[in-house]
Coordinates of C-alpha atoms in Angstrom, one line a residue:
Chain A
M1 CA 265.8 3.9 -46.8
S2 CA 263.7 4.8 -44.2
M3 CA 265.9 7.4 -43.3
R4 CA 265.4 9.2 -46.9
Y5 CA 261.6 8.7 -46.6
I6 CA 261.7 10.6 -43.2
G7 CA 263.8 12.8 -44.9
L8 CA 261.7 13.9 -47.9
A9 CA 258.4 14.0 -45.7
L10 CA 260.4 16.3 -43.5
R11 CA 261.6 18.3 -46.1
G12 CA 258.0 18.7 -47.8
L13 CA 256.7 19.5 -44.9
C14 CA 259.3 22.3 -43.7
L15 CA 258.4 23.4 -47.3
A16 CA 254.9 23.8 -47.0
V17 CA 255.3 25.8 -43.6
V18 CA 257.7 28.0 -44.9
L19 CA 255.1 28.8 -47.9
T20 CA 251.9 28.7 -45.6
A21 CA 253.6 31.1 -43.6
A22 CA 254.8 33.3 -46.3
G23 CA 251.0 33.3 -47.9
L24 CA 252.1 31.4 -51.1
G25 CA 250.8 29.5 -53.4
Q26 CA 247.6 30.5 -52.5
S27 CA 246.7 31.2 -55.7
A28 CA 247.7 28.1 -57.2
S29 CA 244.9 26.1 -58.2
P30 CA 244.0 23.5 -55.2
A31 CA 244.9 20.2 -56.0
P32 CA 241.9 17.5 -55.2
P33 CA 241.8 16.2 -52.0
A34 CA 244.5 13.6 -50.7
T35 CA 243.7 10.3 -50.0
A36 CA 245.6 7.5 -48.5
V37 CA 246.0 6.2 -51.8
D38 CA 247.4 9.5 -53.4
A39 CA 249.9 9.5 -50.2
A40 CA 250.9 6.0 -50.8
V41 CA 251.4 6.8 -55.0
V42 CA 253.6 9.9 -53.6
K43 CA 255.4 7.5 -51.5
D44 CA 256.1 5.1 -54.1
F45 CA 257.2 7.8 -56.1
E46 CA 259.6 9.3 -54.3
A47 CA 261.5 6.0 -53.3
R48 CA 261.7 5.6 -57.3
V49 CA 263.3 9.1 -57.4
T50 CA 265.2 8.3 -54.4
K51 CA 266.7 4.8 -56.4
Y52 CA 267.5 7.0 -59.5
M53 CA 269.3 9.2 -57.4
D54 CA 271.3 6.3 -55.7
L55 CA 272.5 5.4 -58.8
R56 CA 272.8 8.8 -59.9
K57 CA 275.2 9.6 -57.5
K58 CA 277.0 6.5 -57.4
Q59 CA 277.6 7.3 -61.4
A60 CA 278.2 11.2 -61.4
G61 CA 280.0 11.5 -58.2
S62 CA 279.8 15.3 -56.6
A63 CA 278.0 18.0 -58.7
P64 CA 280.5 20.2 -61.4
K65 CA 282.1 23.3 -60.0
P66 CA 281.4 26.7 -61.9
T67 CA 284.6 27.2 -64.5
N68 CA 285.7 29.8 -66.9
S69 CA 286.3 26.9 -69.8
A70 CA 283.5 26.1 -72.0
D71 CA 285.3 23.0 -73.2
K72 CA 285.4 21.8 -69.4
L73 CA 281.5 22.2 -69.0
T74 CA 280.5 19.8 -71.9
K75 CA 283.6 17.6 -71.1
A76 CA 281.8 17.1 -67.7
K77 CA 278.0 16.8 -68.8
E78 CA 278.8 14.6 -71.6
D79 CA 281.2 12.1 -68.7
I80 CA 278.3 12.3 -66.6
G81 CA 275.6 11.5 -69.1
A82 CA 277.4 8.7 -71.0
K83 CA 278.2 7.0 -66.9
I84 CA 274.7 7.0 -66.1
R85 CA 273.0 6.5 -69.6
A86 CA 274.9 3.1 -69.4
A87 CA 274.2 1.9 -65.8
R88 CA 270.7 2.5 -67.1
A89 CA 270.6 1.0 -70.4
D90 CA 267.9 -0.8 -69.6
A91 CA 265.5 1.7 -68.8
R92 CA 261.9 1.4 -70.0
E93 CA 259.5 4.1 -69.6
G94 CA 257.5 4.0 -66.7
D95 CA 260.2 2.9 -64.6
I96 CA 259.3 5.8 -62.5
F97 CA 256.0 6.9 -64.0
S98 CA 254.2 3.2 -63.0
P99 CA 250.7 3.5 -63.6
E100 CA 249.6 4.2 -60.5
I101 CA 251.7 7.5 -60.7
A102 CA 251.0 8.3 -63.8
A103 CA 247.2 8.4 -63.0
Y104 CA 248.0 10.1 -60.4
F105 CA 249.9 13.0 -62.3
R106 CA 247.4 13.2 -64.6
K107 CA 244.6 13.6 -62.0
Q108 CA 247.0 16.3 -60.6
I109 CA 248.0 18.1 -63.5
A110 CA 244.2 17.8 -65.1
A111 CA 242.6 19.3 -61.8
T112 CA 245.5 22.6 -61.9
L113 CA 244.4 23.3 -65.7
S114 CA 240.5 23.0 -65.1
G115 CA 240.7 24.5 -61.9
P116 CA 239.6 28.5 -60.8
H117 CA 243.1 29.5 -62.3
G118 CA 243.0 26.9 -64.9
K119 CA 242.8 29.4 -68.1
R120 CA 245.8 31.9 -66.9
I121 CA 247.8 28.6 -66.7
Q122 CA 247.2 27.5 -70.3
A123 CA 247.2 30.9 -71.3
S124 CA 250.6 30.8 -69.4
L125 CA 251.6 27.4 -71.2
R126 CA 250.2 28.7 -74.7
H127 CA 252.5 31.5 -74.5
A128 CA 255.6 30.0 -73.5
E129 CA 256.9 28.6 -77.1
P130 CA 255.7 25.3 -76.8
I131 CA 257.5 21.9 -78.0
A132 CA 255.9 20.5 -80.5
G133 CA 257.0 17.3 -82.6
L134 CA 259.9 16.4 -80.6
A135 CA 261.0 12.9 -80.7
I136 CA 261.7 11.9 -76.7
K137 CA 263.1 9.0 -75.4
V138 CA 263.8 7.7 -71.9
N139 CA 267.9 7.4 -71.3
D140 CA 268.4 9.9 -74.2
K141 CA 269.7 13.5 -74.3
Y142 CA 266.8 15.8 -74.5
P143 CA 267.8 17.3 -78.2
E144 CA 270.0 19.7 -77.6
G145 CA 269.6 23.6 -79.2
V146 CA 266.3 22.9 -78.7
A147 CA 264.5 25.7 -76.2
L148 CA 262.8 24.0 -72.7
Q149 CA 259.5 25.5 -72.2
S150 CA 258.7 27.0 -69.0
T151 CA 256.8 24.9 -67.0
P152 CA 254.2 27.0 -64.8
P153 CA 254.3 27.7 -60.8
S154 CA 251.1 26.9 -60.3
L155 CA 251.3 23.1 -62.2
L156 CA 254.8 22.7 -60.1
L157 CA 252.8 23.5 -56.6
N158 CA 250.5 20.8 -57.3
L159 CA 253.1 18.2 -58.5
P160 CA 255.5 16.2 -55.7
P161 CA 258.9 18.0 -55.1
L162 CA 262.1 16.5 -56.8
P163 CA 265.8 16.9 -55.5
K164 CA 267.0 20.0 -57.2
E165 CA 269.2 17.8 -59.5
L166 CA 265.7 16.9 -61.5
E167 CA 263.0 18.9 -62.6
Y168 CA 259.4 18.8 -64.5
R169 CA 259.4 19.7 -68.5
I170 CA 256.4 19.8 -70.6
V171 CA 257.2 18.4 -73.9
D172 CA 253.9 18.8 -76.3
S173 CA 251.6 16.9 -74.3
A174 CA 254.2 15.1 -72.3
L175 CA 255.4 15.5 -69.0
I176 CA 258.9 14.8 -68.7
L177 CA 261.4 14.1 -66.0
R178 CA 264.8 15.6 -66.8
D179 CA 268.3 15.3 -65.1
I180 CA 269.7 18.5 -65.5
T181 CA 273.3 18.4 -65.7
P182 CA 273.7 15.5 -68.0
N183 CA 270.5 16.6 -70.1
L184 CA 269.0 13.4 -70.0
I185 CA 265.4 12.4 -70.0
V186 CA 264.8 10.1 -66.6
D187 CA 261.7 9.2 -67.7
V188 CA 258.5 10.1 -69.7
L189 CA 255.0 10.7 -68.9
R190 CA 253.1 10.7 -72.3
D191 CA 249.4 12.1 -72.6
A192 CA 249.8 14.3 -69.9
I193 CA 248.2 17.5 -70.9
H194 CA 245.1 18.1 -72.3
M195 CA 244.3 22.2 -72.7
P196 CA 240.3 21.9 -71.5
Q197 CA 238.6 24.1 -74.4
Chain B
M1 CA 262.9 36.6 -117.8
L2 CA 265.3 39.5 -117.5
P3 CA 262.9 42.1 -116.7
R4 CA 261.4 40.0 -114.4
L5 CA 264.6 38.9 -112.5
F6 CA 265.4 43.2 -112.4
C7 CA 262.2 43.9 -111.3
L8 CA 263.0 41.3 -108.4
I9 CA 266.5 42.5 -107.5
L10 CA 265.2 45.9 -107.8
A11 CA 262.2 45.1 -104.7
F12 CA 264.7 43.8 -102.8
L13 CA 267.2 46.9 -102.9
S14 CA 264.1 48.8 -102.2
L15 CA 263.3 46.9 -99.1
A16 CA 266.7 46.8 -98.0
A17 CA 266.4 50.6 -98.0
W18 CA 263.6 50.9 -96.4
R19 CA 263.4 48.2 -93.8
P20 CA 266.7 46.7 -93.5
D21 CA 265.3 44.1 -90.8
A22 CA 262.8 42.8 -93.2
A23 CA 265.4 42.5 -95.7
A24 CA 267.9 40.7 -93.5
W25 CA 265.7 37.8 -93.2
L26 CA 265.8 37.1 -96.9
V27 CA 269.5 36.2 -96.3
P28 CA 269.9 32.9 -94.8
K29 CA 271.2 33.0 -91.0
S30 CA 274.2 30.9 -91.8
V31 CA 275.0 33.8 -94.3
A32 CA 274.6 36.4 -91.4
A33 CA 276.7 34.7 -88.9
F34 CA 279.8 34.0 -91.2
T35 CA 279.7 37.5 -91.8
A36 CA 279.4 39.0 -88.1
P37 CA 282.1 41.5 -88.2
T38 CA 285.0 41.1 -85.3
A39 CA 286.3 43.1 -82.6
E40 CA 288.8 44.6 -85.5
Q41 CA 286.2 45.5 -87.4
A42 CA 284.3 47.1 -85.1
T43 CA 282.8 50.7 -85.9
P44 CA 285.0 53.1 -83.9
P45 CA 282.7 55.6 -81.5
K46 CA 281.0 58.6 -83.1
P47 CA 282.5 61.7 -81.4
G48 CA 278.7 62.7 -81.2
L49 CA 277.3 59.8 -79.2
D50 CA 274.2 61.0 -77.6
V51 CA 274.6 60.3 -73.8
R52 CA 271.5 61.1 -71.4
L53 CA 272.8 60.0 -68.4
P54 CA 273.5 62.7 -65.7
L55 CA 277.3 60.6 -65.2
Q56 CA 277.1 61.8 -61.5
A57 CA 279.3 60.9 -58.9
K58 CA 279.2 58.0 -56.8
S59 CA 276.5 56.3 -59.1
I60 CA 275.9 53.2 -59.8
R61 CA 276.2 52.7 -63.9
F62 CA 275.3 49.2 -65.4
A63 CA 273.8 48.1 -68.9
V64 CA 270.9 45.5 -69.9
I65 CA 270.6 42.8 -72.7
G66 CA 268.3 40.5 -73.5
D67 CA 267.7 37.7 -75.4
S68 CA 271.3 38.4 -77.1
G69 CA 272.9 35.1 -78.1
T70 CA 272.1 34.3 -81.5
G71 CA 275.6 35.2 -82.7
D72 CA 274.9 36.8 -85.9
R73 CA 275.3 40.4 -87.4
A74 CA 272.8 41.7 -85.2
Q75 CA 274.2 41.0 -81.7
Y76 CA 277.8 42.2 -82.9
E77 CA 276.1 45.6 -84.0
V78 CA 274.2 46.1 -80.8
A79 CA 277.6 44.8 -78.5
Q80 CA 279.8 47.7 -80.8
Q81 CA 276.8 50.2 -79.7
M82 CA 277.3 49.0 -76.0
E83 CA 281.1 49.1 -76.0
A84 CA 281.0 53.0 -77.1
Y85 CA 278.5 53.9 -74.4
R86 CA 280.8 52.2 -72.1
Q87 CA 283.6 54.2 -72.7
R88 CA 281.7 57.3 -72.4
V89 CA 279.4 56.1 -69.8
G90 CA 282.1 54.1 -67.4
Y91 CA 279.5 51.2 -66.8
D92 CA 280.9 48.4 -65.3
F93 CA 278.4 45.8 -65.0
V94 CA 275.9 44.3 -67.5
I95 CA 272.7 42.1 -66.2
M96 CA 271.3 39.3 -69.2
L97 CA 267.7 38.9 -69.1
G98 CA 267.9 35.2 -70.7
D99 CA 268.3 33.4 -73.8
N100 CA 272.0 34.4 -73.4
I101 CA 273.2 31.4 -76.1
Y102 CA 270.6 30.6 -78.4
G103 CA 270.9 27.1 -80.1
N104 CA 274.0 24.7 -78.9
H105 CA 276.2 24.9 -76.1
Q106 CA 279.2 23.6 -77.3
P107 CA 282.3 25.6 -76.5
K108 CA 282.2 27.2 -79.7
D109 CA 278.7 28.6 -79.0
F110 CA 279.7 30.7 -75.9
A111 CA 282.7 31.6 -77.9
Q112 CA 280.7 33.4 -80.8
K113 CA 277.8 33.8 -79.0
F114 CA 279.1 35.8 -75.7
E115 CA 283.2 36.1 -75.3
Q116 CA 283.5 37.3 -79.1
P117 CA 280.8 39.9 -79.6
Y118 CA 281.6 41.2 -75.9
K119 CA 285.2 41.0 -76.0
P120 CA 286.0 44.4 -75.2
M121 CA 283.9 44.8 -72.0
L122 CA 285.2 41.5 -71.0
D123 CA 288.7 42.6 -71.5
A124 CA 287.9 46.2 -69.7
G125 CA 286.4 44.2 -66.6
V126 CA 282.9 44.6 -67.0
K127 CA 281.2 41.8 -65.8
F128 CA 277.8 40.2 -66.6
Y129 CA 275.2 38.9 -64.6
A130 CA 273.4 36.3 -66.5
A131 CA 269.4 35.2 -65.7
L132 CA 268.4 32.0 -67.3
G133 CA 266.1 31.9 -70.9
N134 CA 264.3 29.3 -72.0
H135 CA 266.4 28.8 -75.0
D136 CA 269.4 28.5 -72.1
D137 CA 270.7 25.4 -70.9
P138 CA 270.3 25.6 -66.9
N139 CA 273.4 23.3 -66.0
D140 CA 275.9 25.0 -68.7
E141 CA 275.2 28.6 -67.9
R142 CA 274.8 28.6 -64.5
L143 CA 278.4 26.9 -63.8
Y144 CA 280.0 28.8 -66.5
K145 CA 281.8 31.5 -64.3
P146 CA 281.5 34.5 -67.2
F147 CA 277.9 34.8 -66.3
N148 CA 278.5 35.1 -62.5
M149 CA 275.8 33.2 -61.3
G150 CA 277.8 31.3 -58.5
G151 CA 276.4 27.8 -59.8
E152 CA 272.8 28.7 -59.5
R153 CA 269.5 29.0 -61.2
Y154 CA 268.5 32.2 -58.8
Y155 CA 270.6 34.2 -56.9
V156 CA 271.3 37.8 -55.3
F157 CA 274.2 40.1 -55.7
K158 CA 274.8 43.7 -54.5
K159 CA 276.2 46.8 -55.5
G160 CA 276.0 49.7 -53.6
D161 CA 272.6 50.4 -51.9
I162 CA 271.2 48.1 -54.6
A163 CA 270.1 44.6 -54.6
F164 CA 269.6 42.4 -57.9
F165 CA 267.2 39.6 -57.4
V166 CA 268.0 37.5 -60.4
L167 CA 265.4 34.8 -61.1
D168 CA 264.6 31.8 -63.0
S169 CA 261.3 32.1 -64.4
N170 CA 261.8 28.9 -66.2
Y171 CA 261.1 27.0 -63.5
M172 CA 259.3 28.8 -60.6
D173 CA 259.2 26.2 -58.3
P174 CA 257.9 25.9 -54.8
N175 CA 261.8 26.3 -53.1
Q176 CA 262.5 29.1 -55.3
L177 CA 259.2 31.2 -54.5
A178 CA 260.2 30.5 -50.8
W179 CA 264.0 31.6 -51.4
V180 CA 262.2 34.8 -53.7
N181 CA 259.7 35.5 -50.6
Q182 CA 262.6 35.3 -47.6
N183 CA 265.1 36.7 -49.9
L184 CA 263.1 40.2 -50.8
R185 CA 262.2 40.1 -46.9
D186 CA 265.0 40.1 -45.6
S187 CA 266.6 42.4 -47.6
N188 CA 267.5 46.4 -46.8
A189 CA 268.7 47.7 -49.9
K190 CA 267.4 50.7 -50.7
W191 CA 266.9 49.9 -54.2
K192 CA 265.2 46.5 -55.0
I193 CA 265.7 45.5 -58.7
C194 CA 264.3 42.2 -60.0
Y195 CA 265.1 40.9 -63.2
F196 CA 264.6 37.4 -65.2
H197 CA 263.1 35.8 -68.9
H198 CA 259.4 35.9 -69.0
P199 CA 257.7 39.5 -68.9
L200 CA 254.6 39.5 -66.1
Y201 CA 253.5 43.1 -67.9
N202 CA 253.6 42.7 -71.7
E203 CA 251.7 43.8 -75.1
G204 CA 253.9 42.0 -77.3
R205 CA 252.1 39.5 -79.6
N206 CA 254.3 37.0 -79.8
H207 CA 254.0 36.0 -76.4
G208 CA 252.2 38.3 -73.9
P209 CA 252.7 38.1 -70.7
D210 CA 253.2 35.1 -68.1
L211 CA 250.0 35.2 -65.9
D212 CA 250.7 32.8 -64.0
L213 CA 254.2 34.0 -63.2
R214 CA 252.7 37.1 -62.6
A215 CA 249.9 35.7 -59.7
Q216 CA 252.8 34.3 -58.0
L217 CA 255.4 37.2 -58.2
A218 CA 253.5 40.4 -58.2
P219 CA 252.3 40.1 -54.6
L220 CA 255.7 39.2 -53.5
F221 CA 256.8 42.5 -55.7
R222 CA 254.2 45.1 -54.0
Q223 CA 254.9 43.4 -50.5
Y224 CA 258.3 44.1 -50.4
G225 CA 258.9 47.0 -51.9
V226 CA 260.6 45.8 -55.4
N227 CA 261.0 48.9 -57.8
V228 CA 262.0 47.5 -61.1
V229 CA 261.3 44.7 -63.0
F230 CA 263.5 43.6 -66.0
S231 CA 262.7 40.8 -68.4
G232 CA 262.9 40.0 -71.6
H233 CA 261.3 37.2 -74.0
E234 CA 259.5 39.2 -76.2
H235 CA 261.8 40.5 -78.7
V236 CA 261.2 44.3 -78.4
Y237 CA 261.9 46.9 -76.0
E238 CA 258.9 48.3 -74.3
R239 CA 258.5 50.6 -70.7
M240 CA 255.3 49.5 -69.3
K241 CA 253.1 52.3 -66.6
P242 CA 254.0 51.2 -63.2
E243 CA 252.0 48.5 -61.4
D244 CA 251.2 48.3 -58.2
N245 CA 254.2 51.4 -58.4
I246 CA 256.5 49.2 -59.8
Y247 CA 258.5 50.4 -63.2
Y248 CA 258.4 47.5 -65.5
F249 CA 260.5 47.2 -68.5
V250 CA 260.7 44.8 -71.3
L251 CA 264.2 44.3 -73.2
G252 CA 264.1 41.7 -75.6
N253 CA 265.5 42.5 -78.9
S254 CA 269.3 42.9 -78.3
A255 CA 270.3 40.6 -81.1
K256 CA 266.6 38.5 -81.9
L257 CA 263.7 41.1 -83.3
M258 CA 260.4 40.7 -83.6
D259 CA 259.2 43.4 -85.9
H260 CA 255.7 44.8 -85.9
D261 CA 254.7 43.0 -82.7
F262 CA 252.6 45.0 -80.7
N263 CA 248.7 44.6 -79.2
S264 CA 248.7 47.8 -77.4
N265 CA 245.5 48.1 -74.9
G266 CA 247.7 51.2 -73.9
D267 CA 249.6 49.8 -70.9
M268 CA 253.0 50.5 -72.4
V269 CA 254.4 54.4 -71.9
K270 CA 256.9 53.8 -74.9
S271 CA 257.8 51.1 -76.9
F272 CA 260.0 50.1 -79.7
D273 CA 260.0 47.3 -82.4
S274 CA 261.7 48.1 -85.1
D275 CA 265.3 47.5 -84.3
R276 CA 267.6 45.5 -81.9
G277 CA 268.8 47.5 -78.8
F278 CA 270.1 47.6 -74.9
M279 CA 269.9 50.2 -72.2
V280 CA 272.6 52.1 -69.8
V281 CA 271.1 53.1 -66.6
E282 CA 272.4 55.2 -63.7
I283 CA 271.0 55.1 -60.1
V284 CA 272.3 57.7 -57.7
G285 CA 270.3 58.4 -54.4
D286 CA 267.0 58.1 -55.0
K287 CA 266.8 58.2 -58.8
L288 CA 267.5 56.1 -61.8
Y289 CA 267.9 57.4 -65.0
F290 CA 267.9 55.0 -68.1
Q291 CA 268.4 55.7 -71.9
T292 CA 267.5 53.0 -74.6
I293 CA 269.4 52.6 -77.5
S294 CA 269.3 51.0 -80.7
R295 CA 272.1 49.2 -82.6
T296 CA 272.2 52.3 -85.2
G297 CA 272.7 54.4 -82.0
Q298 CA 269.3 55.8 -81.8
T299 CA 268.2 56.7 -78.6
I300 CA 264.6 55.1 -78.6
D301 CA 263.6 56.3 -74.8
S302 CA 265.0 57.8 -72.0
G303 CA 264.1 59.0 -68.9
E304 CA 264.3 59.7 -64.8
L305 CA 262.4 57.7 -62.6
A306 CA 262.1 58.5 -58.6
R307 CA 262.7 55.7 -56.0
Q308 CA 259.2 54.9 -54.7
A309 CA 258.2 54.6 -51.0
P310 CA 257.9 51.5 -49.5
A311 CA 254.8 50.1 -49.0
P312 CA 253.5 50.0 -45.6
S313 CA 254.1 46.2 -45.4
A314 CA 257.1 46.3 -47.0
H315 CA 260.3 45.7 -44.6

């Protein structure tokens, strides 16, 4: 497990170096200064994500390959989803977004939305066909046929990086952790997005 | 009672004659989908097709569609015009600006919203290169071989001297930003064309520009000498005044339409929001020729753009 932490940390460090060298992320809203407590919370979040990814790998196996057949795509997605859902039958909201992690995320999001670039990020959120009134539940599928609201780049710069199989999405005022291939809601952080007036 | 009914029917017929799109809104979507024409019913190409591209030897030619995947009559009618133009223009690939499959992503949806309307083109060997929109399923579509995404949400492909950078504007995370930076920087293509779903510049009222995305991408486009950017999302056609010497197009009306959608601040050179459409593009040497065509075959916009000199800091 410790090797995994080192791997994640190295990946984050490499990305930071690349982005800094490229001059990227400079226009993102600055995150609040990272404290030792914040670092510990992020480490805890990464460990929980890693635990999910271990389970996922065991259930889903290797990633599906490109195909000409929409039938095969649907079947592969449903098979993987069914296996993960069964293996996480007892999953609960907050398994990943624990109270401490939830507080950290809410702080990061609030800082992003109220920072010097907050207005443009809020405008992007408002113009991105916001999803509202959707019933979302951990370990359920994200409702089929419903659009996915885009996540502002500046917000993504201020949240912990995820493995490529997962993504942060916004549903109404909630932030969800979504597993892309099986279209599953891994966890939900409610009351996360507040648009300052 | 009867005179009132007569007046209602008369009003509908008048509306249908005056604005077919407005009248179409009154028809239930399921009916529109059910009556979508088949390939056999397609209107044959008109002999007097208005082609404004020079059709030069050794040029690269392609078509552009955005917000196309509804599976309804309008998509099929645009597809018929595209096929008519393909037979004259001879483009061999199509770039898709996202919202390629609206709604469900069951196998029948891929058939009804992509394979059937574009069947004549697919049968002729035309390749489609898709970008993801907010209505697309990033898993299903990146793995769907006819979309030529190579299993990736963002990717690059080349045609002659032209590099196409296909981005996922739904989820511009730090990894993708780093990828965009590296690939634009390292490319020595003569033409750099980027396309993705959410427009950076847009005078449509429904969505408007994505300002946060613009803050991240526009400096890279400027720095690395991007020539042309295509986006969809807003269900209209817009050709913007060049920004940082870069040509920006919005084309999000290849099936969807947002009628009377503009809130113009004077940043558009040409706009169209009263019917659906698509583009055909030809690039040869330092010139890009374009023609935007409505589903009824009317030329909405056309012109010739010169390749810009690379910015001093560009690679």
